[in-house]
Coordinates of C-alpha atoms and ligand atoms in Angstrom, one line a residue:
M30 CA -35.8 7.9 10.8
S31 CA -36.9 11.1 9.1
G32 CA -36.1 11.1 5.0
F33 CA -35.9 7.3 4.9
D34 CA -37.0 5.2 1.7
Q35 CA -40.0 3.0 3.3
K36 CA -39.6 0.8 0.0
S37 CA -36.0 0.1 0.4
I38 CA -36.9 -0.5 4.1
A39 CA -39.6 -2.9 3.3
R40 CA -37.4 -4.5 0.7
G41 CA -34.6 -4.7 3.4
A42 CA -36.7 -6.4 6.1
D43 CA -38.1 -8.6 3.7
A44 CA -34.6 -10.2 2.8
A45 CA -34.2 -10.4 6.5
R46 CA -37.1 -12.3 7.0
R47 CA -35.9 -15.1 4.3
T48 CA -33.6 -16.9 6.3
G49 CA -30.5 -18.4 4.8
E50 CA -30.9 -16.5 1.3
V51 CA -27.3 -16.5 0.2
R52 CA -28.5 -16.3 -3.4
V53 CA -29.8 -12.8 -2.7
I54 CA -26.8 -12.0 -0.5
L55 CA -24.5 -12.6 -2.9
S56 CA -26.2 -10.7 -5.8
P57 CA -26.7 -7.0 -5.5
E58 CA -30.4 -6.2 -5.6
K59 CA -31.0 -4.2 -9.0
G60 CA -32.1 -0.7 -8.4
R61 CA -31.3 -1.0 -5.1
R62 CA -30.8 3.0 -3.6
P63 CA -30.1 3.0 -0.3
G64 CA -30.5 6.4 1.6
L65 CA -26.6 6.7 2.3
R66 CA -23.7 4.9 1.4
V67 CA -22.0 5.0 4.8
L68 CA -21.6 1.3 5.3
S69 CA -20.9 -0.8 2.4
Q70 CA -22.7 -3.0 0.0
S71 CA -20.4 -5.7 0.6
T72 CA -21.4 -5.6 4.5
R73 CA -23.9 -8.1 5.5
V74 CA -25.3 -7.7 8.7
F75 CA -26.9 -10.2 11.1
V76 CA -28.8 -8.5 14.3
V77 CA -29.1 -10.7 17.2
E78 CA -32.5 -9.5 18.7
D79 CA -32.0 -11.1 22.5
K80 CA -31.0 -8.4 24.6
L81 CA -31.1 -5.4 22.4
V82 CA -31.8 -2.2 23.8
H83 CA -33.5 -0.7 20.5
P84 CA -36.1 -2.8 18.8
V85 CA -34.4 -5.2 16.5
R86 CA -36.2 -3.8 13.1
E87 CA -35.2 -0.3 13.7
I88 CA -31.2 -1.5 13.8
Q89 CA -32.3 -3.5 10.6
E90 CA -33.7 -0.2 8.7
L91 CA -30.8 1.6 9.9
V92 CA -28.6 -0.9 8.5
I93 CA -30.1 -0.8 5.2
K94 CA -30.6 3.3 5.1
L95 CA -26.6 3.1 5.3
G96 CA -26.2 1.3 2.5
A97 CA -25.5 -2.3 3.8
Q98 CA -27.4 -5.6 3.7
I99 CA -29.5 -7.4 6.3
S100 CA -28.7 -11.0 6.4
G101 CA -31.3 -13.4 7.8
T102 CA -28.8 -16.0 9.2
S103 CA -25.3 -15.3 11.1
E104 CA -23.9 -18.0 8.5
A105 CA -24.7 -15.6 5.6
A106 CA -23.2 -12.4 7.4
N107 CA -20.0 -11.1 7.6
V108 CA -20.7 -8.7 10.7
I109 CA -22.9 -9.8 13.8
V110 CA -24.5 -7.0 15.7
T111 CA -25.4 -7.9 19.2
S112 CA -25.5 -6.4 22.8
I113 CA -25.1 -9.6 24.4
R114 CA -22.0 -9.8 26.6
A115 CA -21.8 -13.4 27.7
P116 CA -20.4 -15.9 25.3
K117 CA -22.4 -18.7 26.8
R118 CA -25.6 -16.5 25.8
L119 CA -24.2 -15.2 22.4
L120 CA -23.6 -19.4 21.4
K121 CA -27.5 -19.8 21.6
H122 CA -27.8 -17.7 18.4
I123 CA -24.8 -18.2 16.6
S124 CA -22.7 -20.7 15.9
R125 CA -19.0 -20.9 17.7
E126 CA -17.5 -20.9 14.3
D127 CA -19.3 -17.2 13.3
S128 CA -18.2 -16.2 16.7
E129 CA -14.8 -16.8 15.9
D130 CA -14.5 -16.1 12.5
K131 CA -16.8 -12.9 12.1
Y132 CA -17.1 -9.4 13.6
V133 CA -19.0 -9.6 16.4
V134 CA -19.8 -6.0 17.4
N135 CA -22.2 -4.0 19.7
P136 CA -24.9 -1.8 18.0
E137 CA -22.9 1.4 18.7
W138 CA -21.1 0.5 15.9
I139 CA -24.0 1.1 13.6
L140 CA -25.2 3.9 15.5
D141 CA -21.9 6.0 15.4
S142 CA -21.3 5.1 11.8
A143 CA -24.8 6.5 11.4
E144 CA -23.8 9.5 13.5
R145 CA -20.5 10.3 11.9
A146 CA -21.6 9.4 8.4
V147 CA -18.5 7.1 8.0
M148 CA -18.1 3.5 8.4
M149 CA -16.5 2.9 11.9
D150 CA -13.7 0.4 12.4
P151 CA -15.5 -2.9 13.9
D152 CA -12.3 -3.6 15.7
D153 CA -13.1 -0.3 18.0
Y154 CA -16.7 -2.1 18.9
L155 CA -16.0 -5.7 19.3
A156 CA -18.9 -7.6 21.7
F157 CA -17.0 -10.4 21.4
K158 CA -13.2 -11.2 21.1
S159 CA -12.5 -13.9 19.1
S160 CA -9.3 -16.0 20.6
K161 CA -8.6 -17.0 17.1
E162 CA -5.9 -15.7 15.3
H163 CA -7.5 -14.6 12.0
V164 CA -5.3 -15.9 9.2
F165 CA -8.0 -15.2 6.4
H166 CA -6.3 -12.6 4.2
L167 CA -7.5 -12.2 0.3
P168 CA -5.3 -14.2 -1.5
M169 CA -3.9 -12.6 -4.6
K170 CA -5.4 -12.8 -7.9
R171 CA -3.5 -15.2 -10.5
G172 CA -0.1 -14.5 -11.5
R173 CA 0.4 -12.5 -8.7
T174 CA 3.0 -12.9 -6.0
P175 CA 2.2 -11.3 -2.7
D176 CA 5.7 -11.6 -1.0
T177 CA 8.1 -10.7 -3.6
E178 CA 9.7 -7.6 -2.6
V179 CA 10.3 -5.3 -5.6
E180 CA 11.7 -1.9 -4.5
S181 CA 8.9 0.9 -4.9
G182 CA 8.4 2.3 -8.2
M183 CA 10.4 -0.2 -10.0
P184 CA 9.3 -2.8 -12.5
G185 CA 9.7 -6.4 -12.3
P186 CA 13.3 -7.9 -12.0
S187 CA 13.0 -9.2 -15.9
T188 CA 15.0 -7.2 -18.0
S189 CA 18.2 -6.2 -18.3
S190 CA 17.6 -2.7 -20.6
A191 CA 17.9 0.4 -18.7
S192 CA 14.2 1.0 -19.3
A193 CA 13.8 -1.6 -16.4
T194 CA 14.8 0.9 -13.7
R195 CA 13.5 4.2 -14.8
P196 CA 9.9 5.0 -16.4
P197 CA 10.2 5.6 -20.2
R198 CA 8.6 9.1 -19.6
P199 CA 7.8 11.6 -16.8
W200 CA 4.6 11.0 -15.1
R201 CA 1.2 12.8 -16.6
D202 CA -2.4 12.6 -15.6
T203 CA -3.9 10.7 -18.7
R204 CA -7.2 8.9 -18.9
Y205 CA -6.0 5.8 -20.7
A206 CA -4.0 3.1 -18.9
C207 CA -1.7 2.4 -22.1
E208 CA -0.5 5.8 -22.1
R209 CA 0.7 5.6 -18.3
P210 CA 4.0 3.9 -17.6
S211 CA 2.8 1.2 -14.9
P212 CA 5.7 -0.7 -12.8
L213 CA 4.9 -4.1 -11.3
Q214 CA 5.0 -2.5 -7.8
C215 CA 4.5 1.0 -7.4
I216 CA 5.0 3.4 -4.4
N217 CA 1.6 3.2 -3.3
Q218 CA 1.5 -0.6 -3.3
G219 CA -0.1 -0.9 -0.1
L220 CA -3.2 1.5 -1.1
V221 CA -3.7 -0.4 -4.4
D222 CA -3.7 -3.7 -2.9
E223 CA -6.7 -2.6 -0.5
L224 CA -8.6 -1.0 -3.3
E225 CA -8.0 -4.5 -5.4
V226 CA -9.7 -6.4 -2.4
I227 CA -12.6 -4.2 -3.0
R228 CA -12.5 -4.3 -6.9
R229 CA -12.3 -7.9 -6.4
E230 CA -15.2 -8.1 -4.3
R231 CA -17.3 -6.2 -6.6
E232 CA -16.4 -8.5 -9.5
L233 CA -17.3 -11.7 -7.5
T234 CA -20.7 -10.2 -6.2
G235 CA -21.7 -9.1 -10.0
D236 CA -21.3 -5.3 -9.7
E237 CA -20.1 -4.6 -12.7
F238 CA -20.3 -0.7 -12.3
S239 CA -18.4 -0.4 -9.1
K240 CA -16.0 -2.8 -10.0
M241 CA -14.9 -0.6 -13.0
A242 CA -14.9 2.4 -11.0
Y243 CA -12.1 0.6 -8.7
M244 CA -10.4 -0.9 -11.6
R245 CA -9.9 2.6 -13.1
A246 CA -8.9 4.0 -9.7
L247 CA -6.7 1.6 -8.7
S248 CA -4.8 1.8 -12.1
A249 CA -4.5 5.6 -12.0
I250 CA -2.8 5.3 -8.7
K251 CA -0.7 2.4 -9.8
A252 CA 1.1 4.5 -12.5
Y253 CA 1.3 7.8 -10.1
P254 CA 5.1 7.8 -9.1
Y255 CA 4.7 9.9 -6.2
D256 CA 4.1 8.9 -2.2
L257 CA 0.8 9.4 -1.6
S258 CA 1.1 9.1 2.2
K259 CA 2.6 12.6 2.4
N260 CA -0.2 14.1 0.6
P261 CA -3.6 11.6 0.6
S262 CA -5.8 14.4 -0.8
Q263 CA -3.9 14.3 -3.7
A264 CA -5.4 10.8 -4.8
S265 CA -8.9 12.4 -5.5
K266 CA -7.3 14.7 -8.1
L267 CA -6.1 12.1 -10.4
T268 CA -8.3 11.5 -13.4
G269 CA -10.3 8.1 -12.6
V270 CA -10.1 8.3 -9.0
G271 CA -13.4 10.6 -7.9
S272 CA -14.1 12.0 -4.1
K273 CA -15.7 8.4 -3.1
I274 CA -12.5 6.4 -3.4
G275 CA -10.3 9.5 -2.5
K276 CA -12.0 9.3 0.9
L277 CA -11.0 5.8 1.0
A278 CA -7.3 6.5 0.3
E279 CA -7.3 9.3 3.0
Q280 CA -8.6 6.6 5.3
Y281 CA -6.0 4.2 4.0
Y282 CA -3.3 6.8 5.0
E283 CA -4.9 7.9 8.5
K284 CA -5.7 4.3 9.5
G285 CA -3.3 1.9 7.7
C286 CA -6.2 0.4 6.3
I287 CA -9.6 0.7 4.4
I288 CA -12.5 -0.6 6.5
E289 CA -14.4 -2.2 4.3
A290 CA -11.6 -4.2 2.8
K291 CA -10.9 -5.5 6.4
I292 CA -14.3 -6.9 6.7
I293 CA -14.1 -8.2 3.2
R294 CA -10.9 -10.2 4.0
R295 CA -12.3 -11.8 6.7
D296 CA -15.3 -12.9 4.6
K297 CA -15.5 -16.7 4.1
A298 CA -18.0 -16.4 1.4
I299 CA -15.5 -14.2 -0.8
Q300 CA -12.7 -16.2 0.2
T301 CA -14.7 -19.4 -1.0
M302 CA -15.7 -17.8 -4.5
I303 CA -12.0 -16.5 -4.8
A304 CA -10.7 -20.3 -4.2
F305 CA -13.4 -21.1 -7.0
N306 CA -12.3 -18.6 -9.5
E307 CA -8.7 -19.6 -9.1
L308 CA -9.8 -22.9 -10.6
Y309 CA -8.7 -23.2 -14.4
G310 CA -11.7 -22.4 -16.4
V311 CA -13.9 -20.9 -13.6
G312 CA -15.0 -17.2 -14.2
P313 CA -16.1 -14.9 -11.5
T314 CA -19.6 -15.3 -12.6
A315 CA -19.3 -19.2 -12.4
A316 CA -17.7 -18.8 -8.7
R317 CA -20.5 -17.0 -7.5
D318 CA -23.1 -19.5 -9.2
A319 CA -21.3 -22.3 -7.4
Y320 CA -21.5 -20.7 -4.5
N321 CA -25.0 -19.9 -4.9
E322 CA -26.0 -23.7 -5.6
G323 CA -24.0 -24.5 -2.6
C324 CA -20.7 -25.4 -3.4
R325 CA -18.0 -24.9 -0.4
T326 CA -15.2 -27.0 -1.8
L327 CA -13.4 -27.1 -4.9
E328 CA -14.7 -31.1 -4.9
D329 CA -18.1 -29.4 -5.2
V330 CA -17.6 -27.2 -7.8
I331 CA -15.4 -30.0 -9.9
K332 CA -18.6 -32.2 -9.4
K333 CA -20.8 -29.7 -10.7
G334 CA -18.3 -29.8 -14.0
K335 CA -17.5 -26.3 -13.7
S336 CA -14.0 -26.3 -14.2
L337 CA -10.9 -27.8 -16.4
G338 CA -13.0 -31.2 -14.9
T339 CA -15.1 -31.1 -18.1
H340 CA -12.3 -32.5 -19.9
L341 CA -10.6 -34.6 -17.2
T342 CA -12.0 -36.9 -14.6
R343 CA -13.0 -35.7 -11.0
S344 CA -10.0 -37.4 -9.4
E345 CA -7.6 -36.2 -12.4
S346 CA -8.8 -32.8 -12.2
L347 CA -8.2 -33.1 -8.2
R348 CA -4.9 -34.7 -8.8
I349 CA -3.4 -31.9 -10.9
L350 CA -5.2 -29.1 -9.2
P351 CA -2.3 -28.3 -6.7
D352 CA 0.5 -28.1 -9.7
L353 CA -2.2 -25.7 -11.7
Q354 CA -2.3 -23.5 -8.8
S355 CA 1.3 -23.2 -7.9
K356 CA 3.0 -20.3 -9.5
I357 CA 5.9 -20.8 -12.4
P358 CA 9.2 -19.0 -11.6
R359 CA 10.7 -17.1 -14.6
P360 CA 13.5 -19.8 -15.2
E361 CA 10.9 -22.6 -15.5
V362 CA 8.7 -20.4 -17.8
E363 CA 12.0 -20.2 -20.1
A364 CA 12.7 -23.8 -19.9
I365 CA 9.4 -24.6 -21.2
A366 CA 9.2 -22.1 -23.6
H367 CA 12.6 -23.6 -24.8
L368 CA 11.7 -27.1 -25.0
I369 CA 8.4 -26.4 -26.9
S370 CA 10.2 -23.8 -29.5
R371 CA 12.8 -26.6 -29.9
M372 CA 9.8 -29.0 -31.1
M373 CA 8.6 -26.3 -33.2
E374 CA 11.8 -25.6 -34.9
K375 CA 12.0 -29.1 -36.2
I376 CA 8.7 -28.9 -37.8
I377 CA 9.1 -25.4 -39.4
P378 CA 12.7 -24.2 -39.2
G379 CA 13.2 -20.4 -38.9
C380 CA 10.0 -19.8 -36.6
Q381 CA 10.0 -17.1 -34.3
H382 CA 8.6 -16.6 -30.7
T383 CA 8.0 -14.3 -27.8
I384 CA 7.2 -15.3 -24.4
C385 CA 4.5 -13.2 -23.7
G386 CA 2.0 -12.8 -20.5
G387 CA 3.0 -11.9 -17.2
Y388 CA 6.7 -13.0 -18.0
R389 CA 7.2 -10.5 -20.3
R390 CA 6.1 -7.7 -18.1
G391 CA 8.4 -8.6 -15.8
K392 CA 6.5 -11.0 -13.2
P393 CA 8.6 -13.0 -11.0
E394 CA 6.4 -15.9 -11.1
S395 CA 3.6 -16.7 -13.9
S396 CA 0.4 -18.6 -13.5
D397 CA 0.5 -20.0 -16.9
V398 CA 3.1 -19.7 -19.9
D399 CA 2.1 -17.7 -23.0
I400 CA 3.9 -18.0 -26.4
V401 CA 3.4 -16.5 -29.3
Y402 CA 5.0 -18.0 -32.7
T403 CA 4.9 -17.0 -36.5
H404 CA 7.2 -17.8 -39.5
P405 CA 8.1 -14.8 -42.1
D406 CA 7.3 -17.2 -44.6
N407 CA 3.2 -17.7 -44.4
R408 CA 3.6 -21.0 -46.6
H409 CA 5.0 -22.7 -43.7
N410 CA 2.2 -21.8 -41.1
K411 CA -0.4 -24.4 -42.2
A412 CA -1.6 -26.5 -39.6
A413 CA 2.0 -25.6 -37.7
L414 CA 0.2 -25.9 -34.3
H415 CA -1.3 -28.9 -35.0
R416 CA 1.5 -30.8 -35.5
L417 CA 3.4 -29.3 -32.8
L418 CA 0.6 -30.9 -30.7
D419 CA 0.9 -34.2 -32.2
D420 CA 4.8 -34.0 -31.5
L421 CA 4.0 -32.7 -27.9
R422 CA 2.0 -36.0 -27.4
R423 CA 3.9 -38.3 -28.8
E424 CA 6.9 -37.0 -26.6
G425 CA 4.6 -37.3 -23.5
I426 CA 5.1 -33.7 -22.7
V427 CA 1.6 -32.7 -23.1
T428 CA -0.9 -34.2 -20.6
H429 CA -4.2 -32.7 -21.4
I430 CA -5.5 -30.6 -24.3
V431 CA -8.0 -27.9 -23.1
S432 CA -8.8 -26.3 -26.2
V433 CA -7.6 -25.5 -29.7
T434 CA -9.3 -22.8 -31.3
T435 CA -9.3 -20.8 -34.4
P436 CA -10.8 -17.3 -33.6
G437 CA -12.1 -15.7 -36.4
L438 CA -15.8 -16.1 -36.2
D439 CA -16.6 -14.2 -33.2
E440 CA -16.8 -10.7 -33.5
D441 CA -13.6 -9.8 -31.6
S442 CA -11.4 -10.9 -34.1
T443 CA -10.1 -10.2 -37.9
N444 CA -10.5 -12.9 -40.3
V445 CA -6.9 -13.6 -39.9
H446 CA -6.3 -17.5 -39.2
V447 CA -4.6 -17.5 -35.7
D448 CA -4.5 -20.7 -34.0
V449 CA -4.4 -21.0 -30.1
A450 CA -3.9 -24.0 -28.1
Q451 CA -4.5 -24.1 -24.5
I452 CA -2.7 -27.4 -23.1
V453 CA -1.3 -28.7 -19.9
V454 CA 2.1 -29.8 -20.0
L455 CA 4.4 -31.8 -17.6
P456 CA 7.9 -31.1 -18.1
P457 CA 10.4 -33.8 -17.9
I458 CA 12.7 -34.4 -14.9
S459 CA 15.6 -31.9 -15.1
P460 CA 17.9 -30.4 -12.5
L461 CA 15.7 -27.3 -12.7
T462 CA 12.6 -29.4 -12.1
P463 CA 13.4 -32.9 -10.2
N464 CA 9.8 -33.0 -9.5
P465 CA 8.0 -31.5 -12.4
R466 CA 4.9 -30.2 -12.1
H467 CA 1.8 -30.0 -14.4
R468 CA 1.8 -26.4 -16.2
R469 CA -0.7 -24.2 -18.2
V470 CA 0.5 -23.4 -21.4
D471 CA -1.2 -21.4 -24.1
I472 CA 0.4 -21.5 -27.7
I473 CA -0.5 -18.8 -30.1
F474 CA 0.3 -19.2 -34.0
C475 CA -0.1 -16.4 -36.1
P476 CA 0.6 -15.1 -39.6
F477 CA 3.9 -12.9 -39.7
S478 CA 1.6 -10.0 -41.0
V479 CA 0.0 -9.8 -37.3
Y480 CA 2.9 -11.2 -35.1
G481 CA 2.9 -7.3 -33.6
A482 CA -0.7 -7.6 -32.8
A483 CA -0.5 -11.0 -31.5
V484 CA 2.3 -10.1 -29.2
L485 CA 0.8 -7.3 -28.0
G486 CA -2.3 -8.7 -27.3
W487 CA -0.9 -11.3 -25.3
T488 CA 1.4 -9.2 -23.4
G489 CA -1.3 -7.8 -20.9
S490 CA -1.7 -6.4 -18.5
H491 CA -5.6 -6.7 -18.6
I492 CA -6.4 -3.2 -17.9
F493 CA -3.4 -1.9 -20.1
E494 CA -5.3 -3.8 -22.9
R495 CA -8.5 -2.9 -22.1
D496 CA -7.6 0.6 -22.7
L497 CA -5.4 0.2 -25.6
R498 CA -8.7 -1.3 -27.4
I499 CA -10.8 1.7 -26.2
F500 CA -7.9 4.2 -27.4
C501 CA -7.4 2.6 -31.0
R502 CA -11.4 2.6 -31.4
K503 CA -11.3 6.2 -30.8
E504 CA -8.5 6.6 -33.5
G505 CA -11.0 5.0 -35.9
Y506 CA -9.0 1.2 -35.1
K507 CA -10.3 -2.2 -33.6
F508 CA -7.5 -3.9 -31.8
S509 CA -7.4 -7.4 -31.3
F510 CA -4.8 -9.9 -31.0
T511 CA -5.7 -11.3 -34.4
G512 CA -4.7 -7.8 -36.0
V513 CA -5.4 -4.2 -36.3
T514 CA -8.8 -3.5 -38.2
R515 CA -9.5 0.1 -40.0
L516 CA -13.1 0.6 -39.3
S517 CA -13.6 2.9 -42.4
D518 CA -12.9 0.1 -44.7
G519 CA -12.5 -3.4 -42.4
K520 CA -9.0 -3.6 -43.7
V521 CA -6.3 -5.7 -41.6
L522 CA -3.5 -3.8 -41.3
D523 CA 0.1 -5.3 -41.7
T524 CA 1.5 -5.2 -38.0
P525 CA 4.6 -7.3 -38.0
T526 CA 6.0 -5.4 -34.8
E527 CA 4.4 -4.1 -31.9
R528 CA 6.4 -0.6 -32.3
E529 CA 4.4 -0.5 -35.4
I530 CA 1.0 -0.4 -33.8
F531 CA 2.3 2.3 -31.4
E532 CA 3.4 4.6 -34.0
L533 CA -0.2 4.0 -35.9
F534 CA -2.0 5.2 -32.8
K535 CA 0.6 8.0 -32.3
L536 CA 0.9 6.2 -29.0
E537 CA 4.3 6.7 -27.2
W538 CA 5.9 3.3 -26.9
M539 CA 5.6 1.5 -23.7
P540 CA 8.2 -1.2 -22.7
P541 CA 6.4 -4.2 -21.5
E542 CA 7.6 -4.2 -17.9
W543 CA 5.8 -0.7 -17.6
R544 CA 2.2 -2.3 -18.9
N545 CA 1.3 -3.4 -15.3
C546 CA -1.7 -1.5 -15.1
D547 CA -3.6 -3.9 -13.0
A548 CA -2.9 -4.1 -9.1
Ligands
LIG603 C1 0.6 -14.8 -16.0 C2 0.2 -13.7 -16.9 O1 0.5 -14.8 -14.8 O2 0.3 -13.7 -17.7 O3 0.3 -15.9 -16.3 O4 0.1 -12.5 -15.7
LIG604 MN1 -0.2 -15.6 -18.5
LIG605 MN1 -2.6 -17.6 -20.4

């Protein structure tokens, strides 16, 4: 194996000896530099020694050289390599569950991948064909609705404005997502979804650098309004995509999938972490830590106090969990906002509000309800949110208060007084909700002078906001939902409407339903 980095062989072989170390396996080794990136870092290979023609160590070294990881146990692997053909014999080395759930391939999968310098499709090298129908798929991230049919290139079904059907301007290859009209579902959505699978894996395994690369690439493709299947090599020419992900795009159009994404979709460790991450209050790092600490069920995570469970009893958390995991259809978002706004109107007549979040971007279903309130007369603002919470509690509508904060002390915000309440409500029985479910609601109350910034900041999408902040900094301003600050003198500018912010930065207006820059 000429040209092979001996240190990385030693490191990998060492890892292989440490059986069952999921901790190592799910945290990318810092500074690990494989010889090639043919297999992927998300591929964790267990090699069954029995009946191998090649020495096991040679196969393991090759796996590491190709950029994948060696797993010390079949349990921690997502691909199992074996020369054994007889199922009975194989089951002496790996569990039945692993044989059914994971890719069990023959060593030619690795040898051919090395020879052709491209990850071969494990389905073409199966040593053991599982009888199980694989139902694993990567659940969509929060707020997504996987099976909602939306016409290609069209934004969501939300608004009646003309902008809902046609992009606000012709496509241009730009660097910042906040300059690119991005629909809810794009014409190349299949490819975007596949890249999102890999981005999610990188996020959950803590590879920030690679996660960002996939995020930028999929966001650029999301905005590209032409059919890439007709010209797959065009993908790598888009700003933010690059040659590596461009090649994956070509693979997608050639094979109908990205092979790495296919392996990740079947990866139980990733599936489990995604389920943890969907618990309210459990971020990707906490999900990974929980997994590495041995949690395998949501109950395990809640027992460790890593979620909303810190505010509730365990049984309480588990009781409302299915409610919180289910998506909220648009009419129910509207009904909840109406209910809360009626109470707010009684407290401070003449207040204004905007339902933000995914709802405003046109999503057919949301994971929570985000409402921004203000009043043109600042004298009314004092303690408005606290009074609202008291009333909601009294009426039995709010069941849990997750947090009530006034950002202002952290470096991310201005000194403008903006109140944020994260609560759980149980709407009353009505024809729309005959069996009401607990719903997460974020209520924001801000001074009128920053209403535009608050609405812009709570509308998303995540990548839109991120690039907006970078764009603003380049122009000499800091953008936050608590206001726009001029960096030269620290002055917080008056931005009662979103449009004023776009104008200030000479950014072309982006209708909310075209801000769907995430997958
Ligand atoms: C949501 C969102 O789904 O804001 O709640 O995107
Ligand atoms: Mn939301
Ligand atoms: Mn929210």
